[in-house]
PDB file of C-alpha atoms in Angstrom:
ATOM      1  CA  MET A  13       0.000   0.000   0.000  1.00 65.00           C
ATOM      2  CA  GLY A  14       2.959   2.372   0.514  1.00 93.00           C
ATOM      3  CA  THR A  15       3.258   5.358   2.825  1.00 96.00           C
ATOM      4  CA  ILE A  16       1.567   8.730   2.934  1.00 94.00           C
ATOM      5  CA  GLY A  17       4.915  10.234   1.964  1.00 93.00           C
ATOM      6  CA  ASP A  18       4.904   8.127  -1.192  1.00 92.00           C
ATOM      7  CA  ALA A  19       1.337   9.227  -1.972  1.00 94.00           C
ATOM      8  CA  GLY A  20       2.153  12.919  -1.524  1.00 93.00           C
ATOM      9  CA  GLU A  21      -0.224  15.546  -0.148  1.00 92.00           C
ATOM     10  CA  PHE A  22      -2.670  15.645  -3.033  1.00 91.00           C
ATOM     11  CA  GLY A  23      -2.536  11.947  -3.702  1.00 93.00           C
ATOM     12  CA  LEU A  24      -3.303  11.284  -0.035  1.00 93.00           C
ATOM     13  CA  ILE A  25      -6.171  13.790  -0.031  1.00 92.00           C
ATOM     14  CA  ALA A  26      -7.663  12.109  -3.091  1.00 92.00           C
ATOM     15  CA  ARG A  27      -7.440   8.666  -1.482  1.00 93.00           C
ATOM     16  CA  LEU A  28      -8.988   9.840   1.773  1.00 94.00           C
ATOM     17  CA  THR A  29     -11.819  11.929   0.364  1.00 94.00           C
ATOM     18  CA  ARG A  30     -12.992   8.997  -1.747  1.00 93.00           C
ATOM     19  CA  ARG A  31     -13.831   7.299   1.560  1.00 93.00           C
ATOM     20  CA  LEU A  32     -16.070  10.119   2.808  1.00 94.00           C
ATOM     21  CA  PRO A  33     -19.732   9.933   1.753  1.00 94.00           C
ATOM     22  CA  GLN A  34     -21.579  13.235   2.059  1.00 95.00           C
ATOM     23  CA  GLY A  35     -24.937  13.664   3.742  1.00 95.00           C
ATOM     24  CA  PRO A  36     -27.639  16.181   2.762  1.00 95.00           C
ATOM     25  CA  ASP A  37     -26.311  18.898   5.098  1.00 96.00           C
ATOM     26  CA  VAL A  38     -23.077  19.176   3.107  1.00 97.00           C
ATOM     27  CA  ARG A  39     -23.849  21.238   0.022  1.00 96.00           C
ATOM     28  CA  LEU A  40     -20.207  21.308  -1.150  1.00 96.00           C
ATOM     29  CA  GLY A  41     -17.769  18.762   0.204  1.00 95.00           C
ATOM     30  CA  PRO A  42     -14.034  18.120  -0.168  1.00 94.00           C
ATOM     31  CA  GLY A  43     -12.295  19.392  -3.294  1.00 90.00           C
ATOM     32  CA  ASP A  44     -12.658  23.166  -3.142  1.00 92.00           C
ATOM     33  CA  ASP A  45     -11.115  25.912  -1.012  1.00 93.00           C
ATOM     34  CA  ALA A  46     -13.754  25.388   1.673  1.00 96.00           C
ATOM     35  CA  ALA A  47     -16.817  23.272   2.330  1.00 95.00           C
ATOM     36  CA  VAL A  48     -20.376  24.583   2.308  1.00 97.00           C
ATOM     37  CA  VAL A  49     -22.636  23.211   5.046  1.00 97.00           C
ATOM     38  CA  ALA A  50     -26.327  24.003   5.367  1.00 96.00           C
ATOM     39  CA  ALA A  51     -27.420  25.968   8.423  1.00 94.00           C
ATOM     40  CA  PRO A  52     -31.234  25.957   8.281  1.00 94.00           C
ATOM     41  CA  ASP A  53     -31.500  27.470  11.752  1.00 94.00           C
ATOM     42  CA  GLY A  54     -29.387  30.504  10.828  1.00 95.00           C
ATOM     43  CA  ARG A  55     -27.003  29.672  13.664  1.00 97.00           C
ATOM     44  CA  VAL A  56     -24.154  27.154  13.734  1.00 97.00           C
ATOM     45  CA  VAL A  57     -23.075  25.181  16.782  1.00 98.00           C
ATOM     46  CA  ALA A  58     -19.294  24.716  16.568  1.00 98.00           C
ATOM     47  CA  THR A  59     -16.777  22.882  18.743  1.00 98.00           C
ATOM     48  CA  THR A  60     -13.189  21.771  18.308  1.00 97.00           C
ATOM     49  CA  ASP A  61     -10.790  19.271  19.883  1.00 95.00           C
ATOM     50  CA  LEU A  62      -7.195  18.167  19.521  1.00 95.00           C
ATOM     51  CA  LEU A  63      -6.070  14.557  19.843  1.00 95.00           C
ATOM     52  CA  VAL A  64      -2.328  14.086  20.224  1.00 96.00           C
ATOM     53  CA  GLU A  65      -0.527  10.765  19.931  1.00 95.00           C
ATOM     54  CA  GLY A  66       0.845   9.684  23.293  1.00 92.00           C
ATOM     55  CA  ARG A  67      -1.542  11.930  25.172  1.00 90.00           C
ATOM     56  CA  HIS A  68      -5.015  11.016  23.934  1.00 92.00           C
ATOM     57  CA  PHE A  69      -4.270   7.719  22.189  1.00 94.00           C
ATOM     58  CA  ARG A  70      -1.460   5.248  21.633  1.00 95.00           C
ATOM     59  CA  ARG A  71      -1.045   3.446  18.347  1.00 95.00           C
ATOM     60  CA  ASP A  72       0.154   0.308  20.168  1.00 94.00           C
ATOM     61  CA  TRP A  73      -3.147   0.256  22.089  1.00 96.00           C
ATOM     62  CA  SER A  74      -5.623   1.399  19.443  1.00 96.00           C
ATOM     63  CA  GLY A  75      -5.892   0.751  15.731  1.00 97.00           C
ATOM     64  CA  PRO A  76      -6.551   3.562  13.253  1.00 98.00           C
ATOM     65  CA  TYR A  77     -10.242   2.740  12.797  1.00 98.00           C
ATOM     66  CA  ASP A  78     -10.931   3.013  16.539  1.00 98.00           C
ATOM     67  CA  ILE A  79      -8.873   6.212  16.777  1.00 98.00           C
ATOM     68  CA  GLY A  80     -11.016   7.705  14.008  1.00 98.00           C
ATOM     69  CA  ARG A  81     -14.266   6.732  15.661  1.00 98.00           C
ATOM     70  CA  LYS A  82     -13.105   8.081  19.029  1.00 97.00           C
ATOM     71  CA  ALA A  83     -11.965  11.378  17.525  1.00 97.00           C
ATOM     72  CA  ALA A  84     -15.304  11.879  15.816  1.00 98.00           C
ATOM     73  CA  ALA A  85     -17.375  10.706  18.783  1.00 98.00           C
ATOM     74  CA  GLN A  86     -15.956  13.112  21.315  1.00 96.00           C
ATOM     75  CA  ASN A  87     -16.707  16.072  19.070  1.00 98.00           C
ATOM     76  CA  LEU A  88     -20.112  14.906  17.892  1.00 98.00           C
ATOM     77  CA  ALA A  89     -21.084  14.350  21.535  1.00 98.00           C
ATOM     78  CA  ASP A  90     -20.265  17.988  22.318  1.00 98.00           C
ATOM     79  CA  VAL A  91     -22.656  19.126  19.588  1.00 98.00           C
ATOM     80  CA  VAL A  92     -25.398  16.826  20.881  1.00 98.00           C
ATOM     81  CA  ALA A  93     -24.833  18.111  24.416  1.00 98.00           C
ATOM     82  CA  MET A  94     -25.864  21.566  23.181  1.00 98.00           C
ATOM     83  CA  GLY A  95     -29.174  20.109  22.044  1.00 97.00           C
ATOM     84  CA  ALA A  96     -28.105  20.344  18.400  1.00 97.00           C
ATOM     85  CA  ARG A  97     -28.124  17.908  15.498  1.00 97.00           C
ATOM     86  CA  PRO A  98     -24.597  17.170  14.213  1.00 98.00           C
ATOM     87  CA  THR A  99     -24.129  18.099  10.564  1.00 98.00           C
ATOM     88  CA  ALA A 100     -20.419  17.975   9.658  1.00 98.00           C
ATOM     89  CA  LEU A 101     -16.831  17.523  10.775  1.00 98.00           C
ATOM     90  CA  LEU A 102     -13.703  19.255   9.502  1.00 98.00           C
ATOM     91  CA  VAL A 103     -10.573  17.183  10.109  1.00 98.00           C
ATOM     92  CA  GLY A 104      -6.957  18.296  10.306  1.00 98.00           C
ATOM     93  CA  PHE A 105      -4.660  15.249  10.092  1.00 98.00           C
ATOM     94  CA  ALA A 106      -0.927  15.381  10.825  1.00 98.00           C
ATOM     95  CA  ALA A 107       1.303  12.300  10.631  1.00 97.00           C
ATOM     96  CA  PRO A 108       4.882  11.202   9.895  1.00 97.00           C
ATOM     97  CA  PRO A 109       5.561  10.686   6.167  1.00 97.00           C
ATOM     98  CA  ASP A 110       6.403   7.006   6.773  1.00 97.00           C
ATOM     99  CA  THR A 111       2.879   6.300   8.058  1.00 97.00           C
ATOM    100  CA  GLU A 112       1.282   3.568   5.943  1.00 97.00           C
ATOM    101  CA  THR A 113      -1.378   4.859   3.579  1.00 97.00           C
ATOM    102  CA  GLN A 114      -3.659   2.023   4.653  1.00 97.00           C
ATOM    103  CA  TRP A 115      -3.390   3.231   8.271  1.00 97.00           C
ATOM    104  CA  ALA A 116      -4.602   6.693   7.220  1.00 98.00           C
ATOM    105  CA  GLU A 117      -7.417   5.200   5.147  1.00 98.00           C
ATOM    106  CA  ARG A 118      -8.665   3.131   8.082  1.00 98.00           C
ATOM    107  CA  LEU A 119      -8.528   6.233  10.296  1.00 98.00           C
ATOM    108  CA  TYR A 120     -10.825   8.033   7.883  1.00 98.00           C
ATOM    109  CA  ASP A 121     -13.094   5.000   7.655  1.00 98.00           C
ATOM    110  CA  GLY A 122     -13.553   5.313  11.423  1.00 98.00           C
ATOM    111  CA  LEU A 123     -14.266   9.029  11.177  1.00 98.00           C
ATOM    112  CA  ALA A 124     -16.815   8.457   8.419  1.00 98.00           C
ATOM    113  CA  ASP A 125     -18.589   5.590  10.185  1.00 98.00           C
ATOM    114  CA  GLU A 126     -18.945   7.498  13.460  1.00 98.00           C
ATOM    115  CA  CYS A 127     -20.326  10.473  11.557  1.00 98.00           C
ATOM    116  CA  ARG A 128     -22.814   8.182   9.857  1.00 97.00           C
ATOM    117  CA  ALA A 129     -23.963   6.930  13.283  1.00 97.00           C
ATOM    118  CA  ALA A 130     -24.681  10.519  14.329  1.00 98.00           C
ATOM    119  CA  GLY A 131     -26.174  11.665  11.019  1.00 97.00           C
ATOM    120  CA  ALA A 132     -23.209  13.850  10.043  1.00 98.00           C
ATOM    121  CA  SER A 133     -20.435  13.847   7.390  1.00 98.00           C
ATOM    122  CA  VAL A 134     -16.731  14.657   7.140  1.00 98.00           C
ATOM    123  CA  ALA A 135     -16.975  17.738   4.927  1.00 98.00           C
ATOM    124  CA  GLY A 136     -13.290  18.606   4.527  1.00 96.00           C
ATOM    125  CA  GLY A 137     -10.025  19.380   6.296  1.00 96.00           C
ATOM    126  CA  ASP A 138      -6.278  19.311   5.758  1.00 95.00           C
ATOM    127  CA  VAL A 139      -3.306  16.934   5.884  1.00 96.00           C
ATOM    128  CA  VAL A 140       0.288  17.737   6.838  1.00 96.00           C
ATOM    129  CA  GLY A 141       3.496  15.921   7.751  1.00 96.00           C
ATOM    130  CA  ALA A 142       4.521  15.939  11.418  1.00 97.00           C
ATOM    131  CA  PRO A 143       6.735  13.987  13.846  1.00 96.00           C
ATOM    132  CA  GLY A 144       3.694  12.274  15.403  1.00 95.00           C
ATOM    133  CA  VAL A 145       0.033  11.728  14.683  1.00 97.00           C
ATOM    134  CA  MET A 146      -2.314  14.550  15.628  1.00 98.00           C
ATOM    135  CA  LEU A 147      -5.956  15.180  14.793  1.00 98.00           C
ATOM    136  CA  ALA A 148      -7.681  18.558  14.961  1.00 98.00           C
ATOM    137  CA  ILE A 149     -11.431  18.097  14.720  1.00 98.00           C
ATOM    138  CA  THR A 150     -14.084  20.780  14.304  1.00 98.00           C
ATOM    139  CA  ALA A 151     -17.703  19.651  14.591  1.00 98.00           C
ATOM    140  CA  LEU A 152     -20.701  21.650  13.406  1.00 98.00           C
ATOM    141  CA  GLY A 153     -24.366  21.314  14.307  1.00 98.00           C
ATOM    142  CA  ASP A 154     -27.808  22.804  13.825  1.00 97.00           C
ATOM    143  CA  LEU A 155     -30.234  23.778  16.601  1.00 97.00           C
ATOM    144  CA  GLY A 156     -33.370  23.524  14.491  1.00 95.00           C
ATOM    145  CA  GLY A 157     -34.807  26.755  15.830  1.00 96.00           C
ATOM    146  CA  ALA A 158     -34.449  25.838  19.512  1.00 96.00           C
ATOM    147  CA  ALA A 159     -32.357  27.501  22.205  1.00 96.00           C
ATOM    148  CA  PRO A 160     -29.056  25.781  23.002  1.00 97.00           C
ATOM    149  CA  LEU A 161     -28.889  23.567  26.075  1.00 97.00           C
ATOM    150  CA  THR A 162     -26.114  25.095  28.151  1.00 97.00           C
ATOM    151  CA  ARG A 163     -24.508  24.484  31.518  1.00 97.00           C
ATOM    152  CA  SER A 164     -26.137  27.526  33.088  1.00 97.00           C
ATOM    153  CA  GLY A 165     -29.840  26.640  33.210  1.00 98.00           C
ATOM    154  CA  ALA A 166     -30.074  24.335  36.231  1.00 98.00           C
ATOM    155  CA  ARG A 167     -32.271  25.497  39.108  1.00 98.00           C
ATOM    156  CA  PRO A 168     -32.565  24.431  42.750  1.00 98.00           C
ATOM    157  CA  GLY A 169     -34.958  21.503  42.924  1.00 98.00           C
ATOM    158  CA  ASP A 170     -34.037  20.100  39.505  1.00 98.00           C
ATOM    159  CA  VAL A 171     -33.259  16.407  39.317  1.00 98.00           C
ATOM    160  CA  VAL A 172     -29.897  15.273  37.940  1.00 98.00           C
ATOM    161  CA  ALA A 173     -29.937  12.335  35.518  1.00 98.00           C
ATOM    162  CA  VAL A 174     -27.513  10.478  33.266  1.00 98.00           C
ATOM    163  CA  ARG A 175     -27.807   8.418  30.112  1.00 98.00           C
ATOM    164  CA  GLY A 176     -25.040   6.171  28.773  1.00 98.00           C
ATOM    165  CA  ARG A 177     -22.318   4.042  30.289  1.00 97.00           C
ATOM    166  CA  LEU A 178     -20.058   5.472  32.990  1.00 98.00           C
ATOM    167  CA  GLY A 179     -16.557   4.399  33.993  1.00 97.00           C
ATOM    168  CA  HIS A 180     -16.003   1.848  31.237  1.00 98.00           C
ATOM    169  CA  ALA A 181     -13.394   3.855  29.305  1.00 97.00           C
ATOM    170  CA  ALA A 182     -11.467   4.672  32.487  1.00 96.00           C
ATOM    171  CA  ALA A 183     -11.492   1.033  33.561  1.00 97.00           C
ATOM    172  CA  GLY A 184     -10.263   0.017  30.112  1.00 97.00           C
ATOM    173  CA  LEU A 185      -7.444   2.547  30.272  1.00 96.00           C
ATOM    174  CA  ALA A 186      -6.428   1.198  33.683  1.00 96.00           C
ATOM    175  CA  LEU A 187      -6.285  -2.330  32.273  1.00 96.00           C
ATOM    176  CA  LEU A 188      -4.119  -1.263  29.345  1.00 96.00           C
ATOM    177  CA  THR A 189      -1.833   0.701  31.644  1.00 95.00           C
ATOM    178  CA  GLU A 190      -1.406  -2.419  33.781  1.00 96.00           C
ATOM    179  CA  GLY A 191      -0.571  -4.477  30.699  1.00 96.00           C
ATOM    180  CA  ARG A 192      -3.757  -6.568  30.909  1.00 96.00           C
ATOM    181  CA  ASP A 193      -5.829  -7.717  27.951  1.00 93.00           C
ATOM    182  CA  GLY A 194      -9.285  -8.039  29.486  1.00 94.00           C
ATOM    183  CA  PRO A 195     -12.126  -7.820  30.099  1.00 97.00           C
ATOM    184  CA  ALA A 196     -12.298  -7.073  26.393  1.00 97.00           C
ATOM    185  CA  GLU A 197     -15.512  -5.043  26.791  1.00 97.00           C
ATOM    186  CA  LEU A 198     -13.731  -2.469  28.945  1.00 98.00           C
ATOM    187  CA  ILE A 199     -10.697  -2.171  26.687  1.00 97.00           C
ATOM    188  CA  ALA A 200     -13.025  -1.737  23.711  1.00 97.00           C
ATOM    189  CA  ALA A 201     -14.811   1.047  25.609  1.00 97.00           C
ATOM    190  CA  HIS A 202     -11.530   2.932  26.016  1.00 96.00           C
ATOM    191  CA  ARG A 203     -10.699   2.516  22.355  1.00 96.00           C
ATOM    192  CA  ARG A 204     -14.120   3.454  21.025  1.00 96.00           C
ATOM    193  CA  PRO A 205     -16.734   5.365  23.054  1.00 96.00           C
ATOM    194  CA  GLU A 206     -20.400   4.892  22.218  1.00 97.00           C
ATOM    195  CA  PRO A 207     -22.236   8.150  22.946  1.00 98.00           C
ATOM    196  CA  PRO A 208     -26.031   7.755  22.936  1.00 98.00           C
ATOM    197  CA  TYR A 209     -26.535  10.459  20.322  1.00 98.00           C
ATOM    198  CA  ALA A 210     -30.316  10.457  20.749  1.00 97.00           C
ATOM    199  CA  ALA A 211     -29.860  11.809  24.286  1.00 97.00           C
ATOM    200  CA  GLY A 212     -29.738  15.456  23.218  1.00 96.00           C
ATOM    201  CA  GLU A 213     -33.081  15.448  21.432  1.00 95.00           C
ATOM    202  CA  GLU A 214     -34.567  13.327  24.204  1.00 97.00           C
ATOM    203  CA  ALA A 215     -33.320  15.654  26.927  1.00 98.00           C
ATOM    204  CA  ARG A 216     -34.785  18.648  25.161  1.00 97.00           C
ATOM    205  CA  ALA A 217     -38.130  16.870  24.715  1.00 97.00           C
ATOM    206  CA  HIS A 218     -38.275  16.285  28.473  1.00 98.00           C
ATOM    207  CA  GLY A 219     -37.520  19.878  29.405  1.00 98.00           C
ATOM    208  CA  ALA A 220     -33.822  19.649  30.264  1.00 98.00           C
ATOM    209  CA  THR A 221     -32.558  22.807  31.948  1.00 98.00           C
ATOM    210  CA  ALA A 222     -28.850  21.965  31.448  1.00 98.00           C
ATOM    211  CA  LEU A 223     -26.920  19.276  29.597  1.00 98.00           C
ATOM    212  CA  LEU A 224     -23.339  18.176  28.910  1.00 98.00           C
ATOM    213  CA  ASP A 225     -21.422  15.105  27.859  1.00 97.00           C
ATOM    214  CA  VAL A 226     -19.258  13.291  30.393  1.00 97.00           C
ATOM    215  CA  SER A 227     -15.776  13.623  28.967  1.00 95.00           C
ATOM    216  CA  ASP A 228     -13.631  14.406  32.019  1.00 94.00           C
ATOM    217  CA  GLY A 229     -15.504  12.488  34.719  1.00 95.00           C
ATOM    218  CA  LEU A 230     -19.052  12.699  36.077  1.00 97.00           C
ATOM    219  CA  VAL A 231     -18.218  14.671  39.224  1.00 96.00           C
ATOM    220  CA  GLN A 232     -15.920  17.104  37.459  1.00 95.00           C
ATOM    221  CA  ASP A 233     -18.326  17.676  34.576  1.00 97.00           C
ATOM    222  CA  LEU A 234     -21.335  18.158  36.844  1.00 97.00           C
ATOM    223  CA  GLY A 235     -19.147  20.745  38.561  1.00 97.00           C
ATOM    224  CA  HIS A 236     -19.364  22.782  35.355  1.00 97.00           C
ATOM    225  CA  ILE A 237     -23.159  22.795  35.615  1.00 98.00           C
ATOM    226  CA  ALA A 238     -22.971  23.680  39.303  1.00 98.00           C
ATOM    227  CA  ALA A 239     -20.619  26.589  38.593  1.00 98.00           C
ATOM    228  CA  GLY A 240     -22.443  27.799  35.494  1.00 98.00           C
ATOM    229  CA  SER A 241     -25.869  27.632  37.126  1.00 98.00           C
ATOM    230  CA  GLY A 242     -24.924  28.782  40.615  1.00 98.00           C
ATOM    231  CA  VAL A 243     -26.290  25.649  42.284  1.00 98.00           C
ATOM    232  CA  ARG A 244     -25.018  22.829  44.443  1.00 97.00           C
ATOM    233  CA  ILE A 245     -25.380  19.339  43.009  1.00 98.00           C
ATOM    234  CA  GLU A 246     -25.908  16.455  45.404  1.00 98.00           C
ATOM    235  CA  ILE A 247     -25.168  12.983  44.017  1.00 97.00           C
ATOM    236  CA  ASP A 248     -26.557   9.859  45.675  1.00 97.00           C
ATOM    237  CA  SER A 249     -23.848   7.270  45.067  1.00 96.00           C
ATOM    238  CA  SER A 250     -26.300   4.391  45.518  1.00 97.00           C
ATOM    239  CA  ALA A 251     -28.250   5.669  42.501  1.00 98.00           C
ATOM    240  CA  VAL A 252     -25.243   5.950  40.160  1.00 98.00           C
ATOM    241  CA  PRO A 253     -25.376   3.159  37.558  1.00 97.00           C
ATOM    242  CA  VAL A 254     -22.296   1.002  38.141  1.00 98.00           C
ATOM    243  CA  ALA A 255     -21.919  -1.989  35.834  1.00 97.00           C
ATOM    244  CA  GLU A 256     -20.830  -5.205  37.531  1.00 97.00           C
ATOM    245  CA  ILE A 257     -18.004  -5.625  35.023  1.00 98.00           C
ATOM    246  CA  LEU A 258     -16.275  -2.566  36.505  1.00 97.00           C
ATOM    247  CA  GLY A 259     -15.373  -4.593  39.586  1.00 95.00           C
ATOM    248  CA  PRO A 260     -14.538  -3.310  43.075  1.00 94.00           C
ATOM    249  CA  ASP A 261     -13.421   0.100  41.771  1.00 94.00           C
ATOM    250  CA  GLY A 262     -16.626   0.509  39.806  1.00 96.00           C
ATOM    251  CA  LEU A 263     -18.081   3.442  41.719  1.00 96.00           C
ATOM    252  CA  ARG A 264     -14.788   5.340  41.554  1.00 95.00           C
ATOM    253  CA  HIS A 265     -14.565   4.760  37.814  1.00 96.00           C
ATOM    254  CA  ALA A 266     -18.196   5.820  37.328  1.00 97.00           C
ATOM    255  CA  LEU A 267     -17.731   9.033  39.335  1.00 96.00           C
ATOM    256  CA  THR A 268     -14.331  10.131  38.077  1.00 95.00           C
ATOM    257  CA  GLY A 269     -13.664   8.295  34.798  1.00 94.00           C
ATOM    258  CA  GLY A 270     -13.893  10.262  31.580  1.00 91.00           C
ATOM    259  CA  GLU A 271     -14.179   9.600  27.845  1.00 94.00           C
ATOM    260  CA  ASP A 272     -17.330   7.474  27.860  1.00 96.00           C
ATOM    261  CA  HIS A 273     -19.256  10.495  26.562  1.00 97.00           C
ATOM    262  CA  ALA A 274     -22.431   9.656  28.407  1.00 98.00           C
ATOM    263  CA  PHE A 275     -24.780  12.591  28.936  1.00 98.00           C
ATOM    264  CA  ALA A 276     -25.657  14.248  32.224  1.00 98.00           C
ATOM    265  CA  GLY A 277     -28.403  16.812  32.605  1.00 98.00           C
ATOM    266  CA  THR A 278     -30.774  18.534  34.957  1.00 98.00           C
ATOM    267  CA  PHE A 279     -34.547  18.417  34.611  1.00 98.00           C
ATOM    268  CA  PRO A 280     -37.470  20.092  36.372  1.00 98.00           C
ATOM    269  CA  PRO A 281     -38.720  18.337  39.537  1.00 97.00           C
ATOM    270  CA  ASN A 282     -41.078  15.405  38.972  1.00 92.00           C
ATOM    271  CA  THR A 283     -40.014  14.992  35.331  1.00 97.00           C
ATOM    272  CA  VAL A 284     -40.805  11.455  34.181  1.00 97.00           C
ATOM    273  CA  LEU A 285     -37.787  10.364  32.161  1.00 97.00           C
ATOM    274  CA  PRO A 286     -37.471   7.365  29.827  1.00 96.00           C
ATOM    275  CA  PRO A 287     -36.093   4.221  31.514  1.00 95.00           C
ATOM    276  CA  HIS A 288     -32.601   4.564  29.974  1.00 95.00           C
ATOM    277  CA  TRP A 289     -32.122   7.793  31.949  1.00 98.00           C
ATOM    278  CA  THR A 290     -31.121   7.335  35.600  1.00 98.00           C
ATOM    279  CA  VAL A 291     -31.815   9.974  38.250  1.00 98.00           C
ATOM    280  CA  ILE A 292     -28.719  10.203  40.452  1.00 98.00           C
ATOM    281  CA  GLY A 293     -29.295  13.352  42.496  1.00 98.00           C
ATOM    282  CA  ARG A 294     -30.672  16.856  42.757  1.00 98.00           C
ATOM    283  CA  ALA A 295     -29.628  20.454  42.422  1.00 98.00           C
ATOM    284  CA  GLY A 296     -30.008  22.690  45.437  1.00 98.00           C
ATOM    285  CA  GLU A 297     -28.939  25.952  46.954  1.00 98.00           C
ATOM    286  CA  GLY A 298     -25.203  26.431  47.343  1.00 97.00           C
ATOM    287  CA  ALA A 299     -22.173  25.610  45.231  1.00 97.00           C
ATOM    288  CA  GLY A 300     -20.099  22.707  44.032  1.00 96.00           C
ATOM    289  CA  VAL A 301     -20.738  18.977  43.790  1.00 97.00           C
ATOM    290  CA  HIS A 302     -21.117  16.644  46.755  1.00 97.00           C
ATOM    291  CA  VAL A 303     -21.403  12.857  46.833  1.00 96.00           C
ATOM    292  CA  ASP A 304     -23.507  11.536  49.721  1.00 95.00           C
ATOM    293  CA  GLY A 305     -23.072  14.909  51.397  1.00 93.00           C
ATOM    294  CA  HIS A 306     -19.273  14.890  51.227  1.00 91.00           C
ATOM    295  CA  GLU A 307     -16.562  16.440  49.077  1.00 83.00           C
ATOM    296  CA  PRO A 308     -16.188  14.468  45.838  1.00 75.00           C
ATOM    297  CA  PRO A 309     -13.355  12.030  45.118  1.00 59.00           C
ATOM    298  CA  SER A 310     -10.393  13.248  43.115  1.00 58.00           C
ATOM    299  CA  GLY A 311      -8.974  11.686  39.994  1.00 52.00           C
ATOM    300  CA  ALA A 312     -10.904  13.285  37.142  1.00 51.00           C
ATOM    301  CA  TRP A 313      -9.165  13.785  33.810  1.00 45.00           C
ATOM    302  CA  ASP A 314      -6.952  16.857  33.540  1.00 46.00           C
ATOM    303  CA  HIS A 315      -5.313  17.910  30.257  1.00 47.00           C
ATOM    304  CA  PHE A 316      -2.610  19.817  32.202  1.00 41.00           C
ATOM    305  CA  PRO A 317      -1.618  17.601  35.130  1.00 51.00           C
ATOM    306  CA  THR A 318       0.945  18.923  37.578  1.00 48.00           C
TER     307      THR A 318
END
């Protein structure tokens, strides 16, 4: 198959863009100076993330397809957390020239398939040579005429609920760090998150007052809602969904583990939520996040550790 250096910039772009089907929101896809994406609402939800080899993924732990799906998922989940419908991704891809072309193609297959799962498309981007692999992802979305769901709308008395798996990605990372190869379900969760993309529309339909995706850990992320809304969030640890497969550290993983991209939100009191949402606490007067009335555990993800 050769390397991306052998293919050259434009040869690589041609090979990659052939793997990117375009949905109806993309009016002009790869091949011009810029893409054209429909914005029926008149506003565009936009978010961006960087994934750096050795920091956010390791090529000896994850294959290119899983890296692509993970890169897309974490950005698409941010759009959904705003109550928007994902429409497109723009992808900046940097890699060493000796990277196999097939590796890059599988990466883009993962990006495209995750977009398809969320109803979006990869509309364009850039490629460049670099000492290591890096992905810069920009995701776009459409609000469909509704107000965005932010972190600042929670009110005292609201219930706090989550949808999606918690702690699986963190447990998988711990297993890989320890050099273990199972349980396979947990390692797969670290390699490829599975955000429940329908959660944004569902949360809006049930009157959500605030919403976000759990990327840095449940406690830490709910802290953003507490700070943005000026409330105190009380979590009942006995109500937090902890899968048996997580083992004895399950609650810790569920409270502090990031990168599952579940969704956590606040809803008016007495809201009847669908069964795949779990009420885990309430918002009240005060500040911060408490678990069973105490200061929360530490260990949430930090991009700038000391």
